[in-house]
Amino acid sequence: MKILVPVKQVEILDEDFDVQDDGRSIDPDCIEFELNEWDDYSWETALQLMEKHEGTVEAVPMTVGDESADDGLRKCLAKGGERAIRVWDDSVAGSDPIAIARLIAAAAKKEDAQLVLAGTQSTDQAHGQTGIAVAALLGWPHVAVVSALDYSAADGKLTVRRELEGGVEEEIEVALPAVLTIQLGINEPRYASLRGIKQAKTKTVDLLSPADLGVSTDQLGETGSAARVRRMYIPERSKAELITGTPPEQVKRLIEIVNELKGA
Amino acid sequence: MADILVISEQRRGVLNATVAEAIGAAKELASAKGGKVIVAVLGAEPERIIPSLSLAGVDEIVSVALPSSEFQSDEYEAAVAALIADRTPKAVLLPHSIDSLGYAPALAAKGGFGFATDVFGARYDGDDLLAVRQAYQEKVHVELEFPGKQTVVLTLRSSAFKAPEETGSPSVTSFEAPKADARTKHVTFHEPAAGDGEDLTAAEYILSIGRGVADEDNVAEFEDLAGALGFTLGCSRPIADNGWLPKFRQVGQSGKTVSACKVYVAMGISGSVQHLAGMKHVPHIIAINKDPEASIFSEAHYGIVGDMFEISKELKAQLG
């Protein structure tokens, strides 16, 4: 079985970020990148399946992004896996999750994957759309927000738990091929070893264009998206009444407030 | 035509409260364009839910019987896609919930609809429907438009829209959902593990710790502090995920809603939407965080920008 794991380099804003003059995007100078938190868990899920079913399960991380996204793939490869896939050309810029999903679905077909493990959402945009859109485009069964997973190689069946509101979980059975979106806390993601980080540098990252995957440019970018950003702005926020002073002064006031509130 | 379709959602016979809020949002949108509010009630026994959705402003309730007793993504997707084809609404409103995360993106991707999730504002600008959501860990608001889309699907954040207070008398019709191949099988529900006699939902005073605690060894210090203050200890998701505190102490969407809480002290918690969902209703919130930009400060009534360890030490000293 081959597992495709779509990962994302998410954007983290500096303290003094600003919206650009176009009013539709953040000044790129204020942005740093890191691997999406959810993707640590989906990649760990894939690694554990690969280790448990040694020799019969292969996991491949992939991303849609420019060359800066290679860092995220290397981070995955430092923990395991032999190769990764990056998809990009300029026609991808401005794509929303639905357009990105077209590329991931096409890559899953090209790789003949039977399982796609995506993160539930990204820390920057938090759409929660990509994984389940991939499932739709592939026509595969899917479960979102998976907090536990058991795979039986004998019958190709997955028994998963879906995390619901209020701490309840639902146990569900689903047969391969399938797409799951993985929730935080499903496992304890490992750290990469120094040796792993070194080895990752020599592993292959295949660069594919949308054309290589048979996805036309009108299916991508803003024209291929389900939504378009009209405006971005920094909201006015209500602010807490700040307790200032030295820590002893702050704490004195804090105790007064708590006593007052408890007495009321 | 500018009808608005609201899709209901229920679990074990309990209606998701966001559905009524979606009706409130639909009412505003529909009245701006002279359209109708149509509410589709999906489930094995839709007739049991219909009375609670007969709210002011609802023009029609469509009863849609589904084979599975609980949410099944393929059945929901097929039923809603067929309803959209039949009614051609301008917008389709769903709760932003775990269930809708499981089928709404599939619906939108296949149908080619406009689509936005976790939306907390929606309005028309002329004929253009606009939706507002957050990005970058709640630091930025993003207004989305949907050029060329005849139908737009939106999932709505809970508590963002106001449910109508009055009841109404909508007409009730029924709709036969197409046969769907249900490719996932519900096995059972698992209840969260019960606590050791402590119930966060009943606690009036809660001190919660978050990622700022940094290390498992630091947790005990805050257990002591909560005890010294006479508060019950709670936590945010990463602390429970790491196993540093049991899951029954987790506050938030996938944990507990602290409904009886009067004073909530959040230490080292940034205030994600999921955490806020469990505690932002608390009448007195005090936030202690070293990041002045942390979103918890916009929900808190009092704030200390400072180091949680330093404050904890000082608190213990002053409490004696």
XYZ file of C-alpha atoms in Angstrom, chain A residues 11-15 17 19 24 26 31 37-38 41 96 98 102 120-121 123-130 132-137 139-145 147 159 161-175 181 183-188 223 225-244 247-255 257-258 260-264, chain B residues 9 11-12 16 70-71 73-74 77 96-99 101-110 113-118 123 125 128 130 132-147 149 183-192 205 211 229-231 237 241-242 247 252-255 262-263 265 274 284 286 288 291-295 297-305 310-311 314-315 318-319:
200
model
C 2.761 31.236 7.218
C 3.577 32.659 10.646
C 3.284 36.423 11.032
C 5.905 38.579 12.746
C 4.787 40.753 15.626
C 3.010 42.463 10.378
C -1.427 44.270 5.132
C -5.593 41.599 -0.102
C 0.193 40.291 4.051
C 6.078 36.140 7.091
C 1.327 21.464 13.163
C -1.309 18.935 11.989
C 0.720 14.075 13.262
C -7.477 28.122 -2.737
C -10.184 23.356 -3.650
C -6.974 19.057 -7.644
C -7.449 18.372 9.559
C -6.616 22.020 8.922
C -2.585 26.784 11.399
C -2.533 29.830 9.118
C -5.781 29.742 7.108
C -7.667 27.025 9.043
C -10.021 26.286 6.143
C -10.318 22.583 6.978
C -11.141 21.910 3.315
C -8.232 20.394 1.419
C -11.950 16.088 2.069
C -11.951 17.936 -1.278
C -9.186 15.543 -2.414
C -11.425 12.620 -1.460
C -14.284 14.035 -3.519
C -12.103 14.549 -6.590
C -14.245 9.639 -5.564
C -12.899 7.922 -2.428
C -14.531 7.346 0.941
C -13.311 9.709 3.624
C -13.376 10.503 7.323
C -12.456 13.898 8.767
C -10.901 14.711 12.162
C -8.108 10.790 16.384
C -11.067 1.226 11.831
C -12.166 7.176 15.480
C -13.525 10.570 14.599
C -13.187 13.231 17.313
C -16.533 14.938 17.906
C -17.489 17.980 19.938
C -17.402 17.600 23.719
C -14.797 14.852 23.863
C -17.020 12.112 22.378
C -15.472 9.928 19.682
C -17.196 7.948 16.960
C -15.754 4.638 15.805
C -16.081 4.150 12.055
C -15.045 1.488 9.556
C -13.870 2.423 6.104
C -12.289 0.380 3.324
C -7.839 13.998 7.803
C -6.397 15.417 14.217
C -3.826 16.669 16.727
C -3.064 14.240 19.548
C -3.553 11.032 17.501
C 0.048 10.126 18.351
C 3.269 11.617 19.660
C -9.979 31.229 -11.702
C -10.794 28.622 -6.820
C -14.088 28.437 -4.928
C -13.481 31.813 -3.272
C -11.417 34.927 -3.875
C -9.986 37.291 -1.277
C -11.586 40.708 -1.680
C -10.051 42.338 1.365
C -7.833 41.595 4.335
C -7.717 43.779 7.412
C -6.528 43.867 10.976
C -9.639 43.939 13.168
C -10.285 46.336 15.992
C -10.147 44.196 19.074
C -11.638 44.698 22.474
C -8.880 44.726 25.012
C -8.616 43.410 28.510
C -7.985 45.940 31.268
C -4.278 45.442 31.778
C -2.895 45.117 35.277
C 0.422 46.923 35.193
C 5.027 41.518 39.386
C 4.398 41.938 43.152
C 2.099 44.883 42.418
C 0.361 42.996 39.622
C -0.198 39.986 41.847
C -1.481 42.114 44.730
C -4.093 43.612 42.398
C -4.854 40.190 40.924
C -5.600 38.761 44.375
C -9.774 41.172 41.908
C -10.153 37.442 42.511
C -13.797 40.630 44.910
C -15.155 38.354 42.184
C -15.389 35.394 44.525
C -17.219 37.472 47.091
C -19.727 38.702 44.551
C -27.459 18.724 11.864
C -26.397 13.838 16.878
C -28.212 11.241 18.950
C -26.717 21.376 16.803
C -26.406 9.013 12.681
C -24.443 11.372 10.415
C -20.920 11.765 5.046
C -21.961 10.150 1.730
C -23.422 14.978 0.632
C -18.999 24.792 11.083
C -18.855 21.484 12.909
C -16.972 18.204 12.915
C -19.755 16.708 10.770
C -15.835 19.221 8.015
C -16.556 15.645 6.926
C -18.688 16.419 3.874
C -18.974 20.120 2.981
C -15.582 20.289 1.168
C -16.580 17.252 -0.911
C -19.908 18.869 -1.759
C -18.210 22.121 -2.814
C -15.410 20.466 -4.781
C -17.788 18.259 -6.792
C -19.871 25.926 -5.686
C -18.433 28.982 -4.009
C -17.169 27.862 -0.623
C -15.949 29.309 2.649
C -15.626 27.758 6.101
C -15.752 28.985 9.697
C -23.709 40.072 3.740
C -22.704 43.996 -1.537
C -22.288 39.868 -4.516
C -19.448 38.346 0.872
C -15.822 37.134 6.528
C -13.511 34.697 8.333
C -10.299 34.819 10.322
C -6.783 33.837 9.370
C -3.298 33.778 10.841
C -4.357 32.588 14.281
C -7.167 35.119 14.569
C -4.911 38.090 13.835
C -6.435 39.022 10.467
C -9.961 39.190 9.052
C -10.442 38.073 5.466
C -13.421 39.113 3.358
C -14.123 36.608 0.594
C -16.132 36.967 -2.616
C -17.336 34.301 -5.004
C -17.209 35.662 -8.556
C -20.707 31.287 -8.511
C -19.035 3.882 2.253
C -18.244 4.412 5.910
C -19.880 2.439 8.685
C -20.759 3.782 12.109
C -19.690 1.280 14.765
C -20.220 3.001 18.098
C -19.698 6.160 20.134
C -17.026 6.330 22.813
C -17.720 8.596 25.757
C -14.848 10.616 27.190
C -13.600 28.912 39.617
C 1.301 25.552 26.083
C -6.456 29.842 45.157
C -9.339 27.423 45.685
C -9.674 26.953 41.929
C -5.623 21.023 24.195
C -2.711 15.760 24.024
C 0.743 15.464 25.613
C -8.464 14.713 28.939
C -12.681 23.806 24.538
C -14.565 22.489 21.559
C -13.290 18.928 21.836
C -13.142 19.097 25.630
C -17.725 32.438 37.156
C -14.014 33.265 37.141
C -7.853 32.405 34.941
C -11.402 26.020 19.775
C -14.909 37.152 34.437
C -8.314 36.890 33.589
C -1.807 35.913 31.995
C 2.561 37.656 24.313
C 0.638 40.957 24.319
C -0.842 39.994 20.907
C -2.320 36.695 22.173
C -5.987 36.535 21.188
C -6.549 39.254 25.666
C -9.422 40.266 23.409
C -11.797 37.955 25.318
C -10.378 38.607 28.786
C -11.639 41.288 31.164
C -8.349 41.596 33.001
C -4.917 40.860 31.660
C -1.350 40.610 32.846
C 1.311 40.667 30.166
C 6.984 34.585 37.783
C 3.326 35.430 38.472
C 4.619 35.664 43.428
C 0.999 34.523 43.857
C 1.493 36.512 48.651
C -1.156 33.873 49.364
